[in-house]
Amino acid sequence: MKLLRLAPENTKFPFMRFRRVSYPFSAFMSIVSVALFLTFGMNFGIDFSGGTLMELRAKTGAADISAIRTEMRKLTSGDIEVQGFGSPSDVLLRFGVPKEGAAAQEQTVAAVKNALGNQYDFRRVEVVGPRVSGELVQSGTLGVVISIIAVLCYLWFRFEWQFAVGAIIATMHDLLLTVGFFSLTRLEFNTTSIAAILTIVGYSLNETVVVLDRIREMRKKYRKMPTDQLIDLSVNAVLPRTIMTATTVFLALLSLVIFGGEVIRSFSLAMIWGICVATYSSVFICSPMLIYLGLRNVSAEPAPTGAKDSKARPGAVKTA
Amino acid sequence: MLRFATWKVVSILSATLLAVLVIAPSLLSPGARAALEAHVPSWLPMRTIVLGLDLQGGSHVLLEVDAASVLKTEVQNLRDDTRRLLREQKIPISGGVAMLQKGVQFHLLDAADGQKIMPKLSQLAQPIGGTLLGGTAAPGLDVKDTGNGTLQLLVTDDALHDKVRHAVDQSIEVLRRRVDALGTTEPNIQRQGDDRILVEVPGLQNPEKLKQILGTTAKLEFRLVGQPNEDPNDVEQLDQTEEPGKIPVEKQVMVQGEDLTDAQPGFDPQTGEAIVDFRFNIRGGERFGEVTSANVGRPFAIVLDGKVISAPVIRGPITGGSGQISGHFTTEAANNLAILLRAGALPAKLTIVEERTVGPGLGQDSIDAGKRAAFVGAALVLGYMLITYGTFGIFANIALIVHIAFIFAGLILLGATLTLPGIAGIVLTIGMAVDSNVLIYERIREEAHAGRSIVSALDAGFKRAFATIVDSNVTMFVAAAILYFLGTGPVRGFAVSLALGILTTIVTAVTMTRMMIALWYQYKRPTKLPI
């Protein structure tokens, strides 16, 4: 059977030459992301902004969105959003936090149920007070920051410092661009999106570590080779794996986008963007960073001993 | 590479078998499961996977103890205690004891009394913390002389904090009794942070009823209705639940809900109206008997949470410690009131700060969507591996299926909750598990291209890829662990599936695949690598 190969054999693509293009490009994209975030902000879901969300389904036939909208205008003067959602019989209602506070939120829910309960089933009702949402923002941000620090420590311990710094810069780059993606697409940002962001961080690091691992190995093998050639060689060596893995994860996420339902669609879309950015940054941002950080080839240092090498790989596969 | 110890083969196979056994009950329909349960020995675990509220439907309500109301009660008690102490010690003051925001204040007629009274005043509050584990206990009350014989007693922040914590503990007990009385399955009630309580009730059809049951303080009081000639200071105007307008009620509480031992919904045999029958303990019964004997002919107000439910006229002494509350209830309202009275009153007001309700229909839809996505995703990945790596792809796919089985078995054994983001996490770990195999296989190809023999290429491929797999998985695991400790609810579910997936990757994608390749090699003795 002829096996499928997406990546050509023995590529000798000069990746490092692209750093003169990739760095300005990434810098531009990062600035755009920050600018988008600062000007448009994020489409925060009620987890973060506080408010009320209701998902309705018409008991018979399609939902009459404009009728619901007029009905809602009668009930409250605050922010209301009425939108179609999934199938034609589904509607999503969103209310901002009323000035009167949490008690008024409860009243709004009761009033809506009263007004629409005959024609619609209430499939989901979520009410988040403004104070709770602030705490969720805090714990979410804290999670991202602490995980990056922990990972930085781990990489510092396992590799040279240049590798750790390169990996962190690549990860921050991916984070920024994901934030920009959320801002631009207006995908709802909620606690599940925090999970998505952290998974992107994880995936980004995974990609970076695989490339860095190979660079570390190649340095021991080719001690005389200039750093940029060495990195090119390493990136080319792992290229088939990079393409293969990105494709499988992409396939898994694609099925989530198409079949996973409305609730996790924004999660899945963000993840797809995340794996694209992470794959790009591991090659074009993290690896060239080693050159900029002045990583010298091993020839300048004493060669690592065999004992140290085996120590650095706990549980290496042994045949019994 | 080629030889594989028998014990390894046996342990991997038995772990796989065990995983399948653990999962089996969850795959059966409820009917088949019940039938099976009757036939297997009882020591066999028949646990099924716990579905999160987002999947099975249900209500999640986060309540917060109102620190302001706790403080208010505390200050009121402090004022009463201070008055009593001053009276007992016969210490004259000018004006009364005034309530401040965080304490009380009064002015001594003779400033010299201050020295005498201050140590006694500071004993009014219990010291806070530390006595069990040693360490110094902080004073619960801050007593200070602001000059000119004016004394201030302020509740310390520590004391208030302690009271709030205590109120949370007490509220959890009360809420548990209330929710249990609703008769739904397995409610989860737990403390969250210092001043919050999380209530999760799966599969509840009517969240309004739950919220009503949770949010009611249920403080029941029996008080006499005020008479026209009474001192207006002893009477307050209270709202009525049945009729518009207010009704004058004496401030003095005759009998309290604390003395109730039981409450049951019932029907009045004469009018057919829904009522609540109640029974007092001995103290309450005696008190109720005394009050009713002394006040025949006067209306007696039944006050719940500051509202008068009804004010029937006392027709004769009610001894024997039981009575009934009528107030034009519906059957359901009588039932709810009985539940609330039985469970007791909440020590402080609780406010709902977050509420999430998923209807059972949406829950089912989410499960279906999740299943569909998982099956399609898995099929795509399996197919792609097969057409890329052929025979080795089959090995990777077998390992992948076992990997998924391990994740679910792990979730069941841990009693972890499967949520929608959790399903997403599983789909992602499928990708990560595949990555491990891809790393190995690409490495084998590389080594073979570099001119190694088959056995040595296989061996080098596994060895070299392993370090990379460990590094990349540990970084992912670090992220998942932090997500677990900092996240709540669904995010946590996601972190658990992710972490489990990473752990089992090492077993399935590395060891198990290697075993299959070794066995395959011994059997086939190929002259060329098929990848």
mmCIF file of N, CA, C and O in Angstrom, chain A residues 3-6 9 47 106 113 123-129 131-132 135 143 147 154 158 191 198-199 202 206 209 213-214 217 237 240-241 244-245 248 255 259 267 315 317-319, chain B residues 1 64 196 208 211 353-357 359 362 365 369 373 376-377 384 387-388 390 424 428 432 435 438 442-443 445-446 449 466 468 471-472 474 476 482-483 486 491 494 514 530:
data_model
loop_
_atom_site.group_PDB
_atom_site.id
_atom_site.type_symbol
_atom_site.label_atom_id
_atom_site.label_comp_id
_atom_site.label_asym_id
_atom_site.label_seq_id
_atom_site.Cartn_x
_atom_site.Cartn_y
_atom_site.Cartn_z
ATOM 1 N N LEU A 3 1.803 4.713 1.058
ATOM 2 C CA LEU A 3 1.452 5.538 2.217
ATOM 3 C C LEU A 3 1.456 7.018 1.860
ATOM 4 O O LEU A 3 2.222 7.481 1.036
ATOM 5 N N LEU A 4 0.574 7.729 2.541
ATOM 6 C CA LEU A 4 0.427 9.164 2.272
ATOM 7 C C LEU A 4 1.516 9.962 2.983
ATOM 8 O O LEU A 4 1.799 9.751 4.152
ATOM 9 N N ARG A 5 2.148 10.871 2.264
ATOM 10 C CA ARG A 5 3.108 11.762 2.907
ATOM 11 C C ARG A 5 2.743 13.198 2.591
ATOM 12 O O ARG A 5 2.722 13.583 1.429
ATOM 13 N N LEU A 6 2.461 13.955 3.595
ATOM 14 C CA LEU A 6 2.158 15.363 3.338
ATOM 15 C C LEU A 6 3.431 16.184 3.192
ATOM 16 O O LEU A 6 3.497 17.117 2.400
ATOM 17 N N GLU A 9 10.234 14.565 1.474
ATOM 18 C CA GLU A 9 11.366 13.975 2.173
ATOM 19 C C GLU A 9 12.558 14.927 2.119
ATOM 20 O O GLU A 9 12.748 15.658 1.149
ATOM 21 N N ASP A 47 -19.695 35.453 32.060
ATOM 22 C CA ASP A 47 -18.770 35.007 33.097
ATOM 23 C C ASP A 47 -17.896 36.160 33.558
ATOM 24 O O ASP A 47 -17.513 36.241 34.714
ATOM 25 N N GLU A 106 -32.612 38.942 39.034
ATOM 26 C CA GLU A 106 -33.559 37.860 39.294
ATOM 27 C C GLU A 106 -34.951 38.219 38.799
ATOM 28 O O GLU A 106 -35.665 37.406 38.214
ATOM 29 N N LYS A 113 -39.549 34.967 31.855
ATOM 30 C CA LYS A 113 -40.205 33.660 31.883
ATOM 31 C C LYS A 113 -41.714 33.819 31.815
ATOM 32 O O LYS A 113 -42.415 33.055 31.164
ATOM 33 N N ARG A 123 -34.026 26.668 27.838
ATOM 34 C CA ARG A 123 -33.065 25.574 27.836
ATOM 35 C C ARG A 123 -31.877 25.852 28.748
ATOM 36 O O ARG A 123 -31.240 24.953 29.258
ATOM 37 N N ARG A 124 -31.561 27.117 28.911
ATOM 38 C CA ARG A 124 -30.405 27.443 29.745
ATOM 39 C C ARG A 124 -30.618 28.833 30.311
ATOM 40 O O ARG A 124 -31.015 29.740 29.585
ATOM 41 N N VAL A 125 -30.385 29.001 31.584
ATOM 42 C CA VAL A 125 -30.469 30.320 32.196
ATOM 43 C C VAL A 125 -29.211 30.514 33.029
ATOM 44 O O VAL A 125 -28.892 29.680 33.872
ATOM 45 N N GLU A 126 -28.485 31.578 32.774
ATOM 46 C CA GLU A 126 -27.295 31.845 33.576
ATOM 47 C C GLU A 126 -27.334 33.282 34.041
ATOM 48 O O GLU A 126 -27.533 34.188 33.248
ATOM 49 N N VAL A 127 -27.158 33.466 35.342
ATOM 50 C CA VAL A 127 -27.138 34.805 35.908
ATOM 51 C C VAL A 127 -25.847 34.949 36.693
ATOM 52 O O VAL A 127 -25.578 34.152 37.588
ATOM 53 N N VAL A 128 -25.022 35.910 36.316
ATOM 54 C CA VAL A 128 -23.773 36.108 37.031
ATOM 55 C C VAL A 128 -23.731 37.534 37.548
ATOM 56 O O VAL A 128 -23.888 38.484 36.780
ATOM 57 N N GLY A 129 -23.566 37.675 38.849
ATOM 58 C CA GLY A 129 -23.489 38.994 39.463
ATOM 59 C C GLY A 129 -22.193 39.679 39.082
ATOM 60 O O GLY A 129 -21.222 39.030 38.744
ATOM 61 N N ARG A 131 -19.938 41.182 40.795
ATOM 62 C CA ARG A 131 -18.773 40.982 41.642
ATOM 63 C C ARG A 131 -18.096 39.647 41.361
ATOM 64 O O ARG A 131 -16.883 39.533 41.328
ATOM 65 N N VAL A 132 -18.915 38.629 41.133
ATOM 66 C CA VAL A 132 -18.384 37.307 40.838
ATOM 67 C C VAL A 132 -17.555 37.350 39.564
ATOM 68 O O VAL A 132 -16.473 36.787 39.488
ATOM 69 N N GLU A 135 -14.036 38.489 39.946
ATOM 70 C CA GLU A 135 -13.158 37.482 40.526
ATOM 71 C C GLU A 135 -12.759 36.435 39.498
ATOM 72 O O GLU A 135 -11.647 35.928 39.524
ATOM 73 N N GLY A 143 -4.232 32.283 36.422
ATOM 74 C CA GLY A 143 -3.947 30.953 35.899
ATOM 75 C C GLY A 143 -2.972 31.005 34.743
ATOM 76 O O GLY A 143 -1.983 30.268 34.702
ATOM 77 N N SER A 147 0.896 29.648 35.063
ATOM 78 C CA SER A 147 1.303 28.486 34.273
ATOM 79 C C SER A 147 2.501 28.839 33.395
ATOM 80 O O SER A 147 3.392 28.022 33.200
ATOM 81 N N TYR A 154 10.440 25.164 34.376
ATOM 82 C CA TYR A 154 10.719 23.800 33.926
ATOM 83 C C TYR A 154 11.713 23.793 32.763
ATOM 84 O O TYR A 154 12.672 23.030 32.742
ATOM 85 N N ARG A 158 15.509 22.264 32.264
ATOM 86 C CA ARG A 158 15.799 21.189 31.310
ATOM 87 C C ARG A 158 16.720 21.622 30.164
ATOM 88 O O ARG A 158 17.368 20.796 29.546
ATOM 89 N N THR A 191 -15.269 31.563 30.540
ATOM 90 C CA THR A 191 -14.316 30.706 31.258
ATOM 91 C C THR A 191 -13.798 29.570 30.385
ATOM 92 O O THR A 191 -12.652 29.150 30.520
ATOM 93 N N LEU A 198 -5.342 28.422 27.662
ATOM 94 C CA LEU A 198 -4.329 27.623 28.338
ATOM 95 C C LEU A 198 -3.931 26.412 27.513
ATOM 96 O O LEU A 198 -2.784 25.983 27.547
ATOM 97 N N THR A 199 -4.876 25.858 26.768
ATOM 98 C CA THR A 199 -4.527 24.736 25.915
ATOM 99 C C THR A 199 -3.617 25.208 24.794
ATOM 100 O O THR A 199 -2.679 24.507 24.403
ATOM 101 N N GLY A 202 -0.301 25.430 26.174
ATOM 102 C CA GLY A 202 0.255 24.092 26.263
ATOM 103 C C GLY A 202 0.715 23.578 24.917
ATOM 104 O O GLY A 202 1.824 23.062 24.782
ATOM 105 N N ASN A 206 4.424 22.758 23.594
ATOM 106 C CA ASN A 206 4.698 21.426 23.075
ATOM 107 C C ASN A 206 5.430 21.524 21.737
ATOM 108 O O ASN A 206 6.468 20.899 21.532
ATOM 109 N N VAL A 209 8.934 22.909 22.316
ATOM 110 C CA VAL A 209 9.830 21.960 22.967
ATOM 111 C C VAL A 209 10.320 20.912 21.978
ATOM 112 O O VAL A 209 11.503 20.543 21.987
ATOM 113 N N ASP A 213 14.177 20.591 21.374
ATOM 114 C CA ASP A 213 14.782 19.319 21.712
ATOM 115 C C ASP A 213 15.729 18.860 20.607
ATOM 116 O O ASP A 213 16.828 18.384 20.850
ATOM 117 N N ARG A 214 15.233 19.022 19.366
ATOM 118 C CA ARG A 214 16.043 18.584 18.236
ATOM 119 C C ARG A 214 17.277 19.476 18.058
ATOM 120 O O ARG A 214 18.367 18.992 17.767
ATOM 121 N N GLU A 217 19.843 18.411 20.455
ATOM 122 C CA GLU A 217 20.481 17.173 20.051
ATOM 123 C C GLU A 217 21.494 17.404 18.918
ATOM 124 O O GLU A 217 22.599 16.867 18.932
ATOM 125 N N ALA A 237 14.448 18.651 10.029
ATOM 126 C CA ALA A 237 14.375 17.266 10.482
ATOM 127 C C ALA A 237 13.038 16.962 11.148
ATOM 128 O O ALA A 237 12.499 15.874 11.007
ATOM 129 N N PRO A 240 8.426 16.923 9.015
ATOM 130 C CA PRO A 240 7.343 15.952 8.746
ATOM 131 C C PRO A 240 6.461 15.742 9.966
ATOM 132 O O PRO A 240 5.233 15.678 9.854
ATOM 133 N N ARG A 241 7.075 15.642 11.140
ATOM 134 C CA ARG A 241 6.312 15.455 12.374
ATOM 135 C C ARG A 241 5.430 16.673 12.655
ATOM 136 O O ARG A 241 4.252 16.527 13.018
ATOM 137 N N MET A 244 2.476 16.625 10.306
ATOM 138 C CA MET A 244 1.600 15.496 10.628
ATOM 139 C C MET A 244 0.756 15.786 11.888
ATOM 140 O O MET A 244 -0.467 15.610 11.893
ATOM 141 N N THR A 245 1.412 16.251 12.932
ATOM 142 C CA THR A 245 0.695 16.494 14.189
ATOM 143 C C THR A 245 -0.302 17.639 14.062
ATOM 144 O O THR A 245 -1.452 17.542 14.515
ATOM 145 N N THR A 248 -3.377 16.304 12.372
ATOM 146 C CA THR A 248 -4.279 15.460 13.171
ATOM 147 C C THR A 248 -5.053 16.290 14.193
ATOM 148 O O THR A 248 -6.261 16.115 14.357
ATOM 149 N N SER A 255 -13.765 18.581 13.721
ATOM 150 C CA SER A 255 -14.999 17.853 14.049
ATOM 151 C C SER A 255 -15.706 18.491 15.239
ATOM 152 O O SER A 255 -16.924 18.472 15.323
ATOM 153 N N PHE A 259 -19.394 19.498 14.654
ATOM 154 C CA PHE A 259 -20.383 18.652 15.332
ATOM 155 C C PHE A 259 -20.507 18.908 16.831
ATOM 156 O O PHE A 259 -21.381 18.359 17.478
ATOM 157 N N PHE A 267 -14.726 28.006 21.512
ATOM 158 C CA PHE A 267 -13.550 27.309 22.049
ATOM 159 C C PHE A 267 -12.770 26.634 20.916
ATOM 160 O O PHE A 267 -11.558 26.804 20.780
ATOM 161 N N GLY A 315 14.008 7.689 32.916
ATOM 162 C CA GLY A 315 13.105 6.667 32.394
ATOM 163 C C GLY A 315 13.263 6.394 30.915
ATOM 164 O O GLY A 315 12.326 6.002 30.260
ATOM 165 N N VAL A 317 13.824 4.629 27.485
ATOM 166 C CA VAL A 317 13.328 3.281 27.194
ATOM 167 C C VAL A 317 14.463 2.255 27.260
ATOM 168 O O VAL A 317 15.478 2.411 26.603
ATOM 169 N N LYS A 318 14.294 1.280 28.060
ATOM 170 C CA LYS A 318 15.273 0.189 28.131
ATOM 171 C C LYS A 318 14.561 -1.108 27.768
ATOM 172 O O LYS A 318 13.389 -1.280 28.061
ATOM 173 N N THR A 319 15.288 -1.982 27.141
ATOM 174 C CA THR A 319 14.662 -3.281 26.880
ATOM 175 C C THR A 319 14.946 -4.193 28.053
ATOM 176 O O THR A 319 16.061 -4.244 28.562
ATOM 177 N N MET B 1 14.891 -3.945 22.426
ATOM 178 C CA MET B 1 13.688 -3.599 21.655
ATOM 179 C C MET B 1 12.827 -4.828 21.414
ATOM 180 O O MET B 1 11.626 -4.830 21.599
ATOM 181 N N GLU B 64 -24.245 33.928 48.682
ATOM 182 C CA GLU B 64 -23.268 34.638 49.475
ATOM 183 C C GLU B 64 -23.916 35.083 50.782
ATOM 184 O O GLU B 64 -25.019 35.612 50.777
ATOM 185 N N ARG B 196 -19.102 32.100 50.711
ATOM 186 C CA ARG B 196 -20.018 31.635 49.686
ATOM 187 C C ARG B 196 -20.354 30.167 49.837
ATOM 188 O O ARG B 196 -19.582 29.384 50.376
ATOM 189 N N GLU B 208 -36.872 27.656 39.810
ATOM 190 C CA GLU B 208 -37.491 28.728 40.594
ATOM 191 C C GLU B 208 -37.769 28.260 42.020
ATOM 192 O O GLU B 208 -37.536 28.968 42.988
ATOM 193 N N LYS B 211 -34.557 28.092 44.013
ATOM 194 C CA LYS B 211 -34.079 29.407 44.436
ATOM 195 C C LYS B 211 -34.909 29.938 45.596
ATOM 196 O O LYS B 211 -34.393 30.534 46.530
ATOM 197 N N VAL B 353 -25.662 35.088 44.049
ATOM 198 C CA VAL B 353 -24.749 35.895 43.245
ATOM 199 C C VAL B 353 -24.499 35.281 41.870
ATOM 200 O O VAL B 353 -24.016 35.936 40.967
ATOM 201 N N GLU B 354 -24.812 34.009 41.720
ATOM 202 C CA GLU B 354 -24.622 33.394 40.422
ATOM 203 C C GLU B 354 -25.603 32.245 40.298
ATOM 204 O O GLU B 354 -25.828 31.517 41.253
ATOM 205 N N GLU B 355 -26.169 32.127 39.116
ATOM 206 C CA GLU B 355 -27.127 31.043 38.917
ATOM 207 C C GLU B 355 -26.951 30.515 37.509
ATOM 208 O O GLU B 355 -26.887 31.276 36.550
ATOM 209 N N ARG B 356 -26.840 29.206 37.368
ATOM 210 C CA ARG B 356 -26.760 28.615 36.039
ATOM 211 C C ARG B 356 -27.695 27.420 35.999
ATOM 212 O O ARG B 356 -27.576 26.523 36.826
ATOM 213 N N THR B 357 -28.593 27.450 35.071
ATOM 214 C CA THR B 357 -29.529 26.345 34.952
ATOM 215 C C THR B 357 -29.501 25.823 33.535
ATOM 216 O O THR B 357 -29.604 26.602 32.594
ATOM 217 N N GLY B 359 -31.428 23.200 31.102
ATOM 218 C CA GLY B 359 -32.589 22.334 30.979
ATOM 219 C C GLY B 359 -32.169 20.952 30.531
ATOM 220 O O GLY B 359 -31.140 20.795 29.877
ATOM 221 N N LEU B 362 -31.390 20.577 26.683
ATOM 222 C CA LEU B 362 -30.098 21.079 26.227
ATOM 223 C C LEU B 362 -28.986 20.136 26.651
ATOM 224 O O LEU B 362 -28.057 19.873 25.892
ATOM 225 N N ASP B 365 -28.882 17.320 24.301
ATOM 226 C CA ASP B 365 -28.331 17.789 23.021
ATOM 227 C C ASP B 365 -26.824 17.914 23.095
ATOM 228 O O ASP B 365 -26.108 17.579 22.153
ATOM 229 N N ALA B 369 -24.109 16.066 20.847
ATOM 230 C CA ALA B 369 -23.144 16.813 20.051
ATOM 231 C C ALA B 369 -21.724 16.392 20.406
ATOM 232 O O ALA B 369 -20.888 16.173 19.523
ATOM 233 N N ALA B 373 -19.118 14.640 17.876
ATOM 234 C CA ALA B 373 -17.833 15.267 17.589
ATOM 235 C C ALA B 373 -16.693 14.317 17.931
ATOM 236 O O ALA B 373 -15.728 14.197 17.178
ATOM 237 N N VAL B 376 -16.604 11.445 15.239
ATOM 238 C CA VAL B 376 -16.115 11.904 13.942
ATOM 239 C C VAL B 376 -14.629 12.256 14.033
ATOM 240 O O VAL B 376 -13.818 11.859 13.195
ATOM 241 N N GLY B 377 -14.269 12.977 15.118
ATOM 242 C CA GLY B 377 -12.874 13.368 15.304
ATOM 243 C C GLY B 377 -11.973 12.148 15.374
ATOM 244 O O GLY B 377 -10.939 12.070 14.704
ATOM 245 N N TYR B 384 -6.567 8.913 9.205
ATOM 246 C CA TYR B 384 -5.385 9.632 8.761
ATOM 247 C C TYR B 384 -4.102 8.906 9.173
ATOM 248 O O TYR B 384 -3.163 8.779 8.388
ATOM 249 N N ILE B 387 -3.678 5.806 6.818
ATOM 250 C CA ILE B 387 -3.160 6.015 5.462
ATOM 251 C C ILE B 387 -1.757 6.603 5.491
ATOM 252 O O ILE B 387 -1.050 6.545 4.493
ATOM 253 N N THR B 388 -1.313 7.131 6.604
ATOM 254 C CA THR B 388 0.044 7.667 6.653
ATOM 255 C C THR B 388 1.063 6.613 7.051
ATOM 256 O O THR B 388 2.143 6.555 6.497
ATOM 257 N N GLY B 390 0.308 3.048 7.647
ATOM 258 C CA GLY B 390 0.025 1.653 7.318
ATOM 259 C C GLY B 390 -0.034 0.770 8.545
ATOM 260 O O GLY B 390 -0.762 1.063 9.494
ATOM 261 N N ALA B 424 -14.016 18.313 25.203
ATOM 262 C CA ALA B 424 -13.056 19.014 24.355
ATOM 263 C C ALA B 424 -11.633 18.645 24.750
ATOM 264 O O ALA B 424 -10.774 18.425 23.889
ATOM 265 N N LEU B 428 -8.690 16.846 22.511
ATOM 266 C CA LEU B 428 -7.346 17.393 22.388
ATOM 267 C C LEU B 428 -6.279 16.370 22.769
ATOM 268 O O LEU B 428 -5.255 16.251 22.101
ATOM 269 N N MET B 432 -2.810 14.873 21.146
ATOM 270 C CA MET B 432 -1.497 14.830 21.775
ATOM 271 C C MET B 432 -0.940 13.409 21.823
ATOM 272 O O MET B 432 0.258 13.201 21.701
ATOM 273 N N ASP B 435 0.464 12.667 18.610
ATOM 274 C CA ASP B 435 1.740 13.343 18.437
ATOM 275 C C ASP B 435 2.897 12.476 18.918
ATOM 276 O O ASP B 435 3.944 12.417 18.280
ATOM 277 N N VAL B 438 3.550 9.942 16.341
ATOM 278 C CA VAL B 438 4.131 10.583 15.159
ATOM 279 C C VAL B 438 5.619 10.858 15.396
ATOM 280 O O VAL B 438 6.461 10.576 14.546
ATOM 281 N N GLU B 442 8.274 9.093 12.943
ATOM 282 C CA GLU B 442 9.098 9.933 12.081
ATOM 283 C C GLU B 442 10.576 9.710 12.400
ATOM 284 O O GLU B 442 11.427 9.727 11.520
ATOM 285 N N ARG B 443 10.821 9.490 13.682
ATOM 286 C CA ARG B 443 12.204 9.262 14.091
ATOM 287 C C ARG B 443 12.710 7.924 13.550
ATOM 288 O O ARG B 443 13.847 7.818 13.093
ATOM 289 N N ARG B 445 11.716 6.439 10.843
ATOM 290 C CA ARG B 445 11.951 6.661 9.413
ATOM 291 C C ARG B 445 13.293 7.336 9.181
ATOM 292 O O ARG B 445 14.076 6.933 8.324
ATOM 293 N N GLU B 446 13.522 8.367 9.972
ATOM 294 C CA GLU B 446 14.756 9.129 9.835
ATOM 295 C C GLU B 446 15.968 8.238 10.041
ATOM 296 O O GLU B 446 16.923 8.280 9.266
ATOM 297 N N HIS B 449 16.403 5.900 7.182
ATOM 298 C CA HIS B 449 16.965 6.596 6.026
ATOM 299 C C HIS B 449 18.455 6.843 6.211
ATOM 300 O O HIS B 449 19.201 6.870 5.253
ATOM 301 N N PHE B 466 11.623 9.503 23.000
ATOM 302 C CA PHE B 466 11.093 9.477 24.363
ATOM 303 C C PHE B 466 11.393 10.754 25.142
ATOM 304 O O PHE B 466 10.528 11.302 25.824
ATOM 305 N N THR B 468 11.884 13.711 24.016
ATOM 306 C CA THR B 468 11.023 14.782 23.514
ATOM 307 C C THR B 468 9.604 14.633 24.045
ATOM 308 O O THR B 468 8.966 15.612 24.449
ATOM 309 N N ASP B 471 9.458 15.719 27.653
ATOM 310 C CA ASP B 471 9.532 17.182 27.787
ATOM 311 C C ASP B 471 8.229 17.864 27.386
ATOM 312 O O ASP B 471 7.722 18.726 28.091
ATOM 313 N N SER B 472 7.700 17.459 26.236
ATOM 314 C CA SER B 472 6.514 18.161 25.760
ATOM 315 C C SER B 472 5.306 17.838 26.631
ATOM 316 O O SER B 472 4.486 18.706 26.919
ATOM 317 N N VAL B 474 5.344 16.954 29.850
ATOM 318 C CA VAL B 474 5.453 17.566 31.178
ATOM 319 C C VAL B 474 5.017 19.029 31.110
ATOM 320 O O VAL B 474 4.282 19.506 31.976
ATOM 321 N N MET B 476 2.846 20.348 29.106
ATOM 322 C CA MET B 476 1.389 20.343 29.019
ATOM 323 C C MET B 476 0.780 20.017 30.379
ATOM 324 O O MET B 476 -0.229 20.580 30.790
ATOM 325 N N ILE B 482 -2.031 23.463 36.849
ATOM 326 C CA ILE B 482 -2.330 24.809 37.331
ATOM 327 C C ILE B 482 -3.773 25.177 37.007
ATOM 328 O O ILE B 482 -4.483 25.770 37.810
ATOM 329 N N LEU B 483 -4.210 24.745 35.850
ATOM 330 C CA LEU B 483 -5.593 24.974 35.455
ATOM 331 C C LEU B 483 -6.536 24.328 36.464
ATOM 332 O O LEU B 483 -7.560 24.888 36.843
ATOM 333 N N LEU B 486 -6.470 26.387 39.866
ATOM 334 C CA LEU B 486 -7.012 27.743 39.834
ATOM 335 C C LEU B 486 -8.408 27.811 39.224
ATOM 336 O O LEU B 486 -9.139 28.750 39.460
ATOM 337 N N VAL B 491 -13.906 24.389 33.784
ATOM 338 C CA VAL B 491 -12.480 24.494 33.468
ATOM 339 C C VAL B 491 -11.722 23.384 34.177
ATOM 340 O O VAL B 491 -10.797 22.773 33.647
ATOM 341 N N PHE B 494 -12.110 20.154 32.419
ATOM 342 C CA PHE B 494 -11.218 20.152 31.272
ATOM 343 C C PHE B 494 -9.811 19.759 31.693
ATOM 344 O O PHE B 494 -9.161 18.923 31.065
ATOM 345 N N ARG B 514 5.234 0.079 21.426
ATOM 346 C CA ARG B 514 6.521 -0.588 21.303
ATOM 347 C C ARG B 514 6.333 -2.094 21.445
ATOM 348 O O ARG B 514 6.935 -2.883 20.715
ATOM 349 N N PRO B 530 7.967 -0.884 6.941
ATOM 350 C CA PRO B 530 6.799 -0.485 6.162
ATOM 351 C C PRO B 530 6.386 0.972 6.399
ATOM 352 O O PRO B 530 5.223 1.294 6.247
#
